[in-house]
CSV table of C-alpha atoms in Angstrom, one decimal:
chain,number,residue,atom,x,y,z
A,1,MET,CA,29.7,2.8,-0.7
A,2,GLY,CA,31.7,0.8,1.8
A,3,ASP,CA,30.8,2.9,4.7
A,4,LEU,CA,27.0,2.4,4.4
A,5,SER,CA,25.1,-0.2,6.4
A,6,PRO,CA,28.1,-2.1,7.7
A,7,GLY,CA,27.5,-5.8,8.1
A,8,PHE,CA,24.6,-6.0,5.6
A,9,HIS,CA,25.0,-8.8,3.1
A,10,GLY,CA,21.5,-9.2,1.4
A,11,LYS,CA,19.8,-12.3,0.1
A,12,SER,CA,18.2,-11.4,-3.2
A,13,HIS,CA,21.3,-11.5,-5.5
A,14,ALA,CA,20.2,-14.8,-7.1
A,15,PHE,CA,17.3,-13.1,-8.9
A,16,ALA,CA,19.5,-10.6,-10.8
A,17,GLY,CA,18.3,-10.3,-14.3
A,18,ARG,CA,14.6,-10.9,-13.5
A,19,LEU,CA,14.3,-8.3,-10.7
A,20,PRO,CA,13.9,-4.7,-11.8
A,21,PRO,CA,16.1,-2.1,-9.9
A,22,GLY,CA,15.1,-1.5,-6.3
A,23,GLN,CA,12.7,-4.5,-6.2
A,24,TYR,CA,12.8,-7.6,-4.0
A,25,PRO,CA,11.2,-11.0,-4.6
A,26,THR,CA,8.2,-12.2,-2.5
A,27,GLU,CA,6.5,-15.5,-2.3
A,28,SER,CA,3.4,-14.1,-0.8
A,29,PHE,CA,0.9,-11.8,-2.6
A,30,PRO,CA,0.7,-8.5,-0.7
A,31,VAL,CA,-2.4,-6.4,-1.1
A,32,LEU,CA,-2.2,-2.7,-1.8
A,33,SER,CA,-5.3,-0.6,-2.0
A,34,ALA,CA,-6.2,2.9,-0.9
A,35,GLY,CA,-9.5,2.0,0.7
A,36,PRO,CA,-11.7,-0.8,1.8
A,37,THR,CA,-12.4,-3.7,-0.5
A,38,PRO,CA,-15.7,-3.3,-2.4
A,39,ASP,CA,-18.2,-6.2,-2.8
A,40,ILE,CA,-19.2,-6.6,-6.5
A,41,PRO,CA,-21.4,-9.6,-7.2
A,42,THR,CA,-20.9,-10.9,-10.8
A,43,GLY,CA,-24.7,-10.6,-11.3
A,44,ARG,CA,-24.4,-6.8,-11.3
A,45,TRP,CA,-20.9,-6.7,-12.8
A,46,SER,CA,-20.4,-5.2,-16.3
A,47,PHE,CA,-17.4,-4.0,-18.3
A,48,THR,CA,-17.9,-0.9,-20.4
A,49,LEU,CA,-15.7,0.5,-23.2
A,50,THR,CA,-16.4,4.2,-23.8
A,51,GLY,CA,-15.1,5.9,-26.9
A,52,GLU,CA,-13.7,9.4,-27.1
A,53,ALA,CA,-17.0,10.7,-28.5
A,54,GLY,CA,-19.0,9.1,-25.7
A,55,GLU,CA,-20.3,6.0,-27.5
A,56,SER,CA,-20.1,2.9,-25.4
A,57,ARG,CA,-20.3,-0.9,-25.5
A,58,SER,CA,-20.8,-3.1,-22.5
A,59,TRP,CA,-20.3,-6.8,-21.6
A,60,SER,CA,-22.1,-8.6,-18.8
A,61,TRP,CA,-20.2,-11.2,-16.8
A,62,ASP,CA,-21.5,-14.1,-18.8
A,63,GLU,CA,-20.8,-12.3,-22.1
A,64,MET,CA,-17.2,-11.6,-20.9
A,65,MET,CA,-16.7,-15.2,-19.9
A,66,ALA,CA,-17.8,-16.3,-23.4
A,67,LEU,CA,-15.1,-14.2,-25.1
A,68,PRO,CA,-11.7,-15.7,-26.1
A,69,GLN,CA,-9.6,-16.4,-23.0
A,70,GLU,CA,-5.9,-16.6,-22.4
A,71,GLU,CA,-3.8,-17.9,-19.5
A,72,PRO,CA,-0.7,-15.6,-19.2
A,73,THR,CA,2.1,-16.5,-16.7
A,74,VAL,CA,3.9,-13.3,-15.9
A,75,ASP,CA,6.2,-11.5,-13.4
A,76,ILE,CA,4.5,-8.6,-11.6
A,77,HIS,CA,6.2,-5.6,-10.0
A,78,CYS,CA,4.6,-3.4,-7.3
A,79,VAL,CA,5.9,0.1,-6.8
A,80,THR,CA,6.1,-0.7,-3.1
A,81,ARG,CA,9.1,-2.8,-4.2
A,82,TRP,CA,7.9,-6.4,-4.2
A,83,SER,CA,8.1,-8.5,-7.3
A,84,LYS,CA,6.4,-11.8,-7.7
A,85,PHE,CA,7.5,-14.3,-10.4
A,86,ASP,CA,5.5,-16.6,-12.6
A,87,THR,CA,2.0,-15.5,-11.5
A,88,ARG,CA,-0.7,-17.4,-13.4
A,89,TRP,CA,-3.8,-15.6,-14.6
A,90,ARG,CA,-6.8,-16.3,-16.8
A,91,GLY,CA,-8.8,-13.7,-18.6
A,92,VAL,CA,-9.7,-11.8,-21.8
A,93,PRO,CA,-7.0,-9.9,-23.7
A,94,LEU,CA,-7.9,-6.3,-23.8
A,95,ASP,CA,-7.5,-6.4,-27.6
A,96,VAL,CA,-10.8,-8.3,-27.7
A,97,PHE,CA,-12.7,-5.4,-26.2
A,98,LEU,CA,-10.8,-2.7,-28.0
A,99,ASP,CA,-11.3,-4.4,-31.4
A,100,ALA,CA,-15.0,-3.8,-30.9
A,101,MET,CA,-14.7,0.0,-31.4
A,102,GLU,CA,-13.0,2.3,-34.0
A,103,THR,CA,-11.0,5.0,-32.2
A,104,ALA,CA,-8.6,7.9,-32.8
A,105,ALA,CA,-7.6,7.9,-29.1
A,106,ASP,CA,-4.0,7.7,-28.0
A,107,PHE,CA,-4.8,7.1,-24.3
A,108,VAL,CA,-7.1,5.1,-22.1
A,109,VAL,CA,-8.3,5.6,-18.5
A,110,ALA,CA,-9.2,2.5,-16.6
A,111,GLU,CA,-12.1,3.1,-14.2
A,112,SER,CA,-13.0,0.9,-11.2
A,113,PHE,CA,-16.1,0.3,-9.1
A,114,ASP,CA,-14.6,2.0,-6.1
A,115,GLY,CA,-13.8,5.2,-8.0
A,116,TYR,CA,-10.1,4.4,-8.6
A,117,THR,CA,-8.7,5.4,-12.0
A,118,THR,CA,-5.4,4.9,-13.8
A,119,ASN,CA,-4.2,6.2,-17.1
A,120,LEU,CA,-2.3,4.4,-19.9
A,121,PRO,CA,-1.1,5.0,-23.4
A,122,LEU,CA,-3.4,2.9,-25.7
A,123,GLU,CA,-0.5,1.1,-27.2
A,124,ASP,CA,0.4,-0.3,-23.8
A,125,VAL,CA,-2.8,-2.2,-23.5
A,126,THR,CA,-3.0,-3.6,-27.1
A,127,ASP,CA,-1.1,-6.4,-29.0
A,128,GLY,CA,-1.3,-8.9,-26.2
A,129,LYS,CA,0.2,-6.8,-23.4
A,130,ALA,CA,-2.8,-6.5,-21.1
A,131,TRP,CA,-5.7,-8.6,-19.9
A,132,LEU,CA,-9.0,-8.4,-18.0
A,133,ALA,CA,-8.3,-11.2,-15.5
A,134,HIS,CA,-10.9,-13.1,-13.5
A,135,SER,CA,-8.8,-16.0,-12.2
A,136,PHE,CA,-5.5,-16.2,-10.3
A,137,ASP,CA,-3.5,-19.4,-9.9
A,138,GLY,CA,-6.5,-21.5,-11.0
A,139,PHE,CA,-9.1,-20.0,-8.8
A,140,ALA,CA,-11.6,-17.2,-9.1
A,141,LEU,CA,-9.9,-13.9,-8.3
A,142,SER,CA,-10.5,-13.0,-4.6
A,143,PRO,CA,-12.0,-9.5,-3.8
A,144,ASP,CA,-8.9,-8.3,-2.0
A,145,HIS,CA,-6.8,-8.9,-5.1
A,146,GLY,CA,-9.4,-7.1,-7.3
A,147,GLY,CA,-12.1,-9.7,-7.9
A,148,PRO,CA,-14.3,-10.4,-9.6
A,149,ALA,CA,-12.1,-8.9,-12.3
A,150,ARG,CA,-9.0,-6.7,-12.6
A,151,LEU,CA,-6.6,-5.5,-15.2
A,152,VAL,CA,-3.2,-7.3,-15.6
A,153,ILE,CA,-0.6,-5.2,-17.3
A,154,PRO,CA,2.6,-6.8,-16.2
A,155,HIS,CA,5.1,-4.6,-18.0
A,156,LEU,CA,4.2,-1.6,-15.9
A,157,TYR,CA,4.1,-1.2,-12.1
A,158,PHE,CA,1.1,-3.0,-10.7
A,159,TRP,CA,-0.9,0.1,-9.7
A,160,LYS,CA,-1.7,0.4,-13.4
A,161,SER,CA,-3.4,-3.0,-13.2
A,162,ALA,CA,-6.6,-1.6,-11.8
A,163,LYS,CA,-8.5,-3.8,-9.3
A,164,TRP,CA,-12.3,-4.1,-9.5
A,165,VAL,CA,-12.2,-2.5,-13.0
A,166,LYS,CA,-15.5,-1.6,-14.5
A,167,GLY,CA,-14.4,-0.1,-17.8
A,168,LEU,CA,-12.0,1.6,-20.1
A,169,ARG,CA,-12.5,5.1,-21.4
A,170,LEU,CA,-10.7,6.1,-24.6
A,171,THR,CA,-9.3,9.6,-24.5
A,172,LEU,CA,-7.5,11.9,-27.0
A,173,ASP,CA,-5.5,13.5,-24.2
A,174,ASN,CA,-3.6,12.0,-21.3
A,175,GLU,CA,-5.6,12.2,-18.1
A,176,PRO,CA,-3.6,11.4,-14.9
A,177,GLY,CA,-5.4,8.9,-12.6
A,178,PHE,CA,-5.6,8.5,-8.9
A,179,TRP,CA,-2.0,7.6,-8.0
A,180,GLU,CA,-0.6,9.5,-11.0
A,181,SER,CA,-2.2,12.7,-9.5
A,182,ALA,CA,-0.8,11.8,-6.0
A,183,GLY,CA,2.9,11.8,-6.8
A,184,TYR,CA,3.4,8.6,-8.8
A,185,HIS,CA,4.9,8.4,-12.2
A,186,ASP,CA,2.7,8.9,-15.2
A,187,TYR,CA,3.9,5.8,-17.1
A,188,GLY,CA,5.5,3.5,-14.5
A,189,ASP,CA,8.1,1.3,-16.2
A,190,PRO,CA,9.7,-0.8,-13.5
A,191,TRP,CA,12.8,-1.5,-15.6
A,192,ARG,CA,13.5,2.3,-15.7
A,193,GLU,CA,12.4,2.6,-12.1
A,194,GLN,CA,9.7,5.2,-12.9
A,195,ARG,CA,8.1,5.3,-9.4
A,196,TYR,CA,7.5,9.0,-8.7
A,197,TRP,CA,6.9,12.2,-10.6
A,198,SER,CA,10.6,13.2,-10.5
A,199,ASP,CA,11.9,9.8,-11.8
B,1,MET,CA,12.1,15.2,-2.4
B,2,HIS,CA,13.3,12.1,-4.2
B,3,GLY,CA,17.0,11.9,-3.9
B,4,TRP,CA,18.7,9.4,-1.5
B,5,ARG,CA,19.9,11.1,1.7
B,6,ARG,CA,22.3,9.7,4.2
B,7,ALA,CA,20.7,8.9,7.6
B,8,ARG,CA,22.7,8.2,10.7
B,9,LEU,CA,21.2,5.9,13.3
B,10,THR,CA,21.2,7.8,16.6
B,11,GLU,CA,19.0,5.7,18.8
B,12,ARG,CA,17.3,2.3,18.9
B,13,THR,CA,14.4,1.6,21.3
B,14,LYS,CA,12.9,-1.8,21.9
B,15,GLN,CA,9.1,-1.7,21.7
B,16,THR,CA,8.3,-5.4,21.7
B,17,ALA,CA,10.3,-8.7,21.3
B,18,THR,CA,10.6,-8.0,17.5
B,19,GLY,CA,9.6,-4.3,17.2
B,20,ARG,CA,12.0,-1.4,17.3
B,21,THR,CA,11.9,2.3,17.1
B,22,LEU,CA,14.9,3.7,15.1
B,23,THR,CA,15.8,7.3,15.2
B,24,PHE,CA,17.9,8.7,12.4
B,25,GLU,CA,19.5,12.0,11.9
B,26,VAL,CA,19.0,13.1,8.3
B,27,PRO,CA,20.6,16.5,7.4
B,28,HIS,CA,18.3,18.9,5.6
B,29,TRP,CA,15.2,16.6,6.1
B,30,PRO,CA,12.4,18.5,4.3
B,31,GLY,CA,9.6,17.5,6.8
B,32,HIS,CA,6.7,15.2,6.3
B,33,LEU,CA,3.0,14.6,7.2
B,34,PRO,CA,1.7,12.1,9.7
B,35,GLY,CA,1.0,8.8,8.0
B,36,GLN,CA,3.8,9.1,5.4
B,37,HIS,CA,6.7,6.7,5.0
B,38,VAL,CA,10.3,6.5,3.7
B,39,ASP,CA,12.2,4.1,1.6
B,40,VAL,CA,15.4,2.8,3.4
B,41,ARG,CA,18.3,1.5,1.2
B,42,LEU,CA,21.0,-0.8,2.5
B,43,THR,CA,24.2,-1.4,0.6
B,44,ALA,CA,26.4,-4.5,1.0
B,45,ASP,CA,30.2,-4.4,0.5
B,46,ASP,CA,29.8,-5.9,-3.0
B,47,GLY,CA,27.5,-3.1,-4.0
B,48,TYR,CA,24.3,-5.1,-3.8
B,49,GLN,CA,21.4,-2.9,-2.5
B,50,ALA,CA,18.1,-3.7,-1.0
B,51,VAL,CA,15.2,-1.2,-0.3
B,52,ARG,CA,12.2,-1.4,1.9
B,53,SER,CA,9.5,1.0,3.1
B,54,TYR,CA,9.0,2.0,6.7
B,55,SER,CA,6.5,4.3,8.3
B,56,LEU,CA,7.4,7.5,10.1
B,57,ALA,CA,6.3,7.2,13.7
B,58,ALA,CA,6.6,10.9,14.7
B,59,PRO,CA,5.4,14.1,13.1
B,60,ALA,CA,8.0,16.5,11.6
B,61,GLY,CA,9.1,19.6,13.3
B,62,ALA,CA,9.7,18.4,16.9
B,63,GLY,CA,12.9,16.7,16.0
B,64,GLY,CA,14.3,19.0,13.4
B,65,ASP,CA,16.5,16.8,11.2
B,66,ARG,CA,15.6,13.6,13.1
B,67,ILE,CA,13.1,11.1,11.9
B,68,GLU,CA,11.7,8.1,13.8
B,69,LEU,CA,10.9,4.8,12.0
B,70,GLY,CA,9.1,1.8,13.3
B,71,VAL,CA,10.6,-1.5,12.3
B,72,GLN,CA,9.0,-4.9,12.8
B,73,ALA,CA,11.6,-7.7,12.3
B,74,THR,CA,10.2,-10.5,10.2
B,75,PHE,CA,11.7,-13.9,10.6
B,76,GLY,CA,14.1,-14.7,7.8
B,77,GLY,CA,13.6,-11.2,6.3
B,78,GLU,CA,16.4,-9.6,4.2
B,79,VAL,CA,16.2,-6.1,5.7
B,80,SER,CA,14.1,-5.9,8.8
B,81,PRO,CA,16.2,-8.2,11.1
B,82,TYR,CA,19.3,-6.2,10.1
B,83,LEU,CA,17.7,-2.9,10.9
B,84,ALA,CA,16.1,-4.2,14.1
B,85,ASP,CA,19.2,-5.7,15.6
B,86,ASP,CA,22.4,-5.4,13.6
B,87,LEU,CA,22.8,-1.9,12.2
B,88,PRO,CA,25.2,-0.2,14.6
B,89,VAL,CA,24.2,3.0,16.3
B,90,GLY,CA,26.3,5.7,14.6
B,91,ALA,CA,26.3,3.9,11.2
B,92,GLU,CA,24.5,5.2,8.1
B,93,VAL,CA,22.0,4.0,5.7
B,94,GLU,CA,20.2,5.9,2.9
B,95,VAL,CA,16.6,7.1,3.0
B,96,MET,CA,14.3,8.6,0.3
B,97,GLY,CA,11.2,10.5,1.2
B,98,PRO,CA,8.8,11.5,2.6
B,99,LEU,CA,6.6,9.2,0.4
B,100,GLY,CA,2.9,8.6,0.3
B,101,GLY,CA,0.2,11.2,-0.3
B,102,TRP,CA,-3.0,9.3,0.6
B,103,PHE,CA,-2.7,7.7,4.0
B,104,VAL,CA,-2.0,11.1,5.6
B,105,ARG,CA,-3.6,13.5,8.0
B,106,THR,CA,-2.8,17.1,7.2
B,107,PRO,CA,-2.9,19.9,9.8
B,108,GLN,CA,-5.9,21.3,7.8
B,109,ASP,CA,-7.9,18.1,8.2
B,110,ARG,CA,-10.6,18.5,10.8
B,111,GLY,CA,-13.4,16.4,12.3
B,112,PRO,CA,-13.6,13.2,14.4
B,113,LEU,CA,-10.9,10.7,13.9
B,114,LEU,CA,-11.2,6.9,14.2
B,115,LEU,CA,-7.9,5.2,14.0
B,116,ILE,CA,-7.7,1.4,13.8
B,117,ALA,CA,-4.4,-0.3,14.0
B,118,GLY,CA,-3.2,-3.9,14.0
B,119,GLY,CA,0.2,-4.9,15.5
B,120,SER,CA,3.0,-2.7,14.1
B,121,GLY,CA,0.3,-0.9,11.9
B,122,VAL,CA,0.2,1.4,14.9
B,123,VAL,CA,3.4,3.2,13.7
B,124,PRO,CA,1.9,5.6,11.1
B,125,VAL,CA,-1.1,6.1,13.3
B,126,MET,CA,1.1,7.1,16.2
B,127,ALA,CA,2.5,9.9,14.1
B,128,MET,CA,-1.1,11.1,13.7
B,129,LEU,CA,-1.8,10.8,17.4
B,130,ARG,CA,1.4,12.7,18.3
B,131,ALA,CA,0.6,15.4,15.8
B,132,ARG,CA,-2.8,15.7,17.3
B,133,ALA,CA,-1.4,16.1,20.8
B,134,ALA,CA,1.0,18.8,19.6
B,135,SER,CA,-1.7,20.8,17.9
B,136,ALA,CA,-4.1,20.6,20.9
B,137,SER,CA,-6.9,19.6,18.6
B,138,GLY,CA,-10.3,19.2,20.3
B,139,ASP,CA,-11.8,16.9,17.7
B,140,PRO,CA,-12.9,13.5,19.1
B,141,CYS,CA,-10.4,10.8,18.5
B,142,VAL,CA,-10.5,7.1,19.1
B,143,LEU,CA,-7.7,4.5,18.7
B,144,LEU,CA,-8.7,0.9,18.4
B,145,TYR,CA,-5.5,-1.0,18.7
B,146,SER,CA,-5.5,-4.8,18.0
B,147,VAL,CA,-2.6,-6.8,19.4
B,148,ARG,CA,-2.1,-10.5,20.1
B,149,ALA,CA,-1.0,-10.1,23.7
B,150,PRO,CA,-0.2,-7.4,26.3
B,151,ASP,CA,3.6,-7.7,25.6
B,152,GLU,CA,3.1,-6.8,21.9
B,153,VAL,CA,1.8,-3.3,22.6
B,154,TRP,CA,4.0,-0.6,21.0
B,155,TYR,CA,4.4,2.8,22.8
B,156,ALA,CA,2.8,1.2,25.9
B,157,THR,CA,3.8,3.9,28.3
B,158,GLU,CA,3.3,6.8,25.9
B,159,LEU,CA,-0.2,5.8,24.8
B,160,ASP,CA,-1.4,7.1,28.2
B,161,ALA,CA,0.3,10.4,27.9
B,162,VAL,CA,-0.6,11.1,24.2
B,163,ALA,CA,-4.1,10.1,24.9
B,164,GLU,CA,-5.5,13.2,26.5
B,165,GLY,CA,-8.8,13.6,24.8
B,166,VAL,CA,-8.1,10.4,22.9
B,167,ARG,CA,-9.9,7.2,23.8
B,168,VAL,CA,-7.5,4.2,23.5
B,169,ARG,CA,-9.1,0.8,23.4
B,170,LEU,CA,-6.8,-2.2,23.2
B,171,LEU,CA,-8.2,-5.3,21.5
B,172,TYR,CA,-6.3,-8.4,22.5
B,173,THR,CA,-6.7,-11.2,19.9
B,174,ARG,CA,-5.0,-14.2,21.7
B,175,THR,CA,-4.3,-13.3,25.3
B,176,ALA,CA,-6.1,-10.6,27.3
B,177,PRO,CA,-4.8,-9.3,30.6
B,178,GLU,CA,-6.3,-10.6,33.8
B,179,GLY,CA,-9.6,-9.0,34.5
B,180,SER,CA,-10.4,-7.8,31.0
B,181,ARG,CA,-14.1,-7.5,30.3
B,182,ARG,CA,-13.6,-8.1,26.6
B,183,PRO,CA,-12.6,-11.7,25.8
B,184,ALA,CA,-9.6,-12.2,23.6
B,185,GLY,CA,-10.5,-12.3,19.9
B,186,ARG,CA,-10.3,-10.3,16.7
B,187,ILE,CA,-12.1,-7.1,16.2
B,188,THR,CA,-15.9,-7.3,15.9
B,189,ALA,CA,-18.9,-5.1,15.1
B,190,ASP,CA,-19.4,-4.7,18.9
B,191,ASP,CA,-16.0,-3.0,19.1
B,192,LEU,CA,-17.3,-0.3,16.8
B,193,LEU,CA,-20.2,0.5,19.1
B,194,GLY,CA,-19.9,4.0,20.6
B,195,MET,CA,-17.4,5.2,18.1
B,196,PRO,CA,-17.6,8.7,16.5
B,197,PRO,CA,-20.6,8.7,14.1
B,198,PRO,CA,-20.2,7.7,10.4
B,199,THR,CA,-21.5,11.1,9.2
B,200,ASP,CA,-18.3,13.1,9.5
B,201,THR,CA,-15.6,10.8,10.9
B,202,HIS,CA,-12.4,10.0,9.0
B,203,CYS,CA,-11.1,6.5,9.4
B,204,TYR,CA,-7.6,5.3,9.0
B,205,VAL,CA,-6.9,1.6,9.1
B,206,CYS,CA,-3.4,0.1,9.1
B,207,GLY,CA,-2.1,-3.4,9.8
B,208,PRO,CA,-1.7,-6.8,8.2
B,209,THR,CA,-3.8,-7.4,5.1
B,210,ALA,CA,-6.3,-9.8,6.7
B,211,PHE,CA,-6.8,-7.4,9.6
B,212,VAL,CA,-7.4,-4.4,7.3
B,213,GLU,CA,-9.8,-6.3,5.1
B,214,HIS,CA,-11.8,-7.4,8.1
B,215,ALA,CA,-11.8,-4.0,9.8
B,216,GLY,CA,-12.8,-2.3,6.5
B,217,GLU,CA,-15.8,-4.7,6.1
B,218,LEU,CA,-16.9,-3.8,9.6
B,219,LEU,CA,-16.6,-0.1,9.0
B,220,LEU,CA,-18.6,-0.3,5.8
B,221,ALA,CA,-21.3,-2.4,7.5
B,222,ALA,CA,-21.5,0.1,10.3
B,223,GLY,CA,-22.2,2.9,7.8
B,224,TYR,CA,-18.9,4.6,7.3
B,225,GLY,CA,-18.5,5.7,3.7
B,226,PRO,CA,-15.8,4.1,1.6
B,227,ASP,CA,-14.6,7.6,0.7
B,228,ARG,CA,-13.9,8.3,4.4
B,229,ILE,CA,-11.9,5.1,5.0
B,230,ARG,CA,-8.2,5.2,4.2
B,231,THR,CA,-6.2,2.0,4.5
B,232,GLU,CA,-2.6,0.9,4.5
B,233,ARG,CA,-1.9,-2.9,4.4
B,234,PHE,CA,1.3,-4.8,4.8
B,235,GLY,CA,2.4,-8.4,4.7
């Protein structure tokens, strides 16, 4: 070890314990997206839950805003190695949507207005672990960060927290999404540093 | 592909006041595609480690086991100022990669190319330009390169040479050189006039977040399809 990067001391030690391996803390809020930012007026926004047999249930923007809301404050971890502490969101727990439908599915695919997809085990988005968020830090979520609404699933790398999300599709089998098909880990636990296929 | 490899710094070239090109020798480097990046890991004497991502500036092949990274030093940063100025030539760090399977141009990709870079966002784009030059592709290619001032242009001398068949248009945002017809200012819809047509052109946009957001909006408004625009943002 001693012969690598001589003279390097580092600055992030103070966050040990809160910082997953290989991450660094950031004060800013970087934007990571594969393409341009889509424009989705709330007037034509809807959120659709689709069952494994094809049945579906949709919520308009106003219907979604009338659902029970929560204000989680969470640490988030991006696979590009930044972590941001104590981010404040407002939104609907995914349990509220998922409770509206009986299912035998074990997995879910989040689908976005721009065609992005990401896959998750169903148990990772239930029991208060995931939200459909429409506000960040007290303000309406901006388009570059996924507005009008995105998923927030803080215990997994943040690419799982799909921006511009338009629905959840329940599936019996695991269906790898956009980044999961492009070399990134299927599950993405930051504390086990599951970044890539081989991790 | 995903183990950490030792990388020895062999050369450091100043590009701008804060921008550097770092060439590393990486034994058994597996090769990479233009647009890909690597993770660089530094280790302090007490075992503390820090990792950041840096874009590969040159295509694979030409340099064998050598890779070239672009590093923009950010004031107060933990890693970039060390890489830019303090890591001694001959010393080693660790790298993992190549990484990234989306913001890439493969040798099989054909058709007109519109590259839009802001500041040090030109680094992965440069790998695409250099690969294009090496392959003698005849596809139309334009680089729109936004910088604050003339002294912030990376690869200033090489851009002329690599640019055979490539139109390079510099967009100065704060200070334009004497005699410029275009007034200083950020990229506008007018800057997209005369670009390769939206129908079959592939666009790659890389730079600071606000720049990429703005350029992406302009491309969409000009009729380029979202599925033909690939972006990489930083900062």
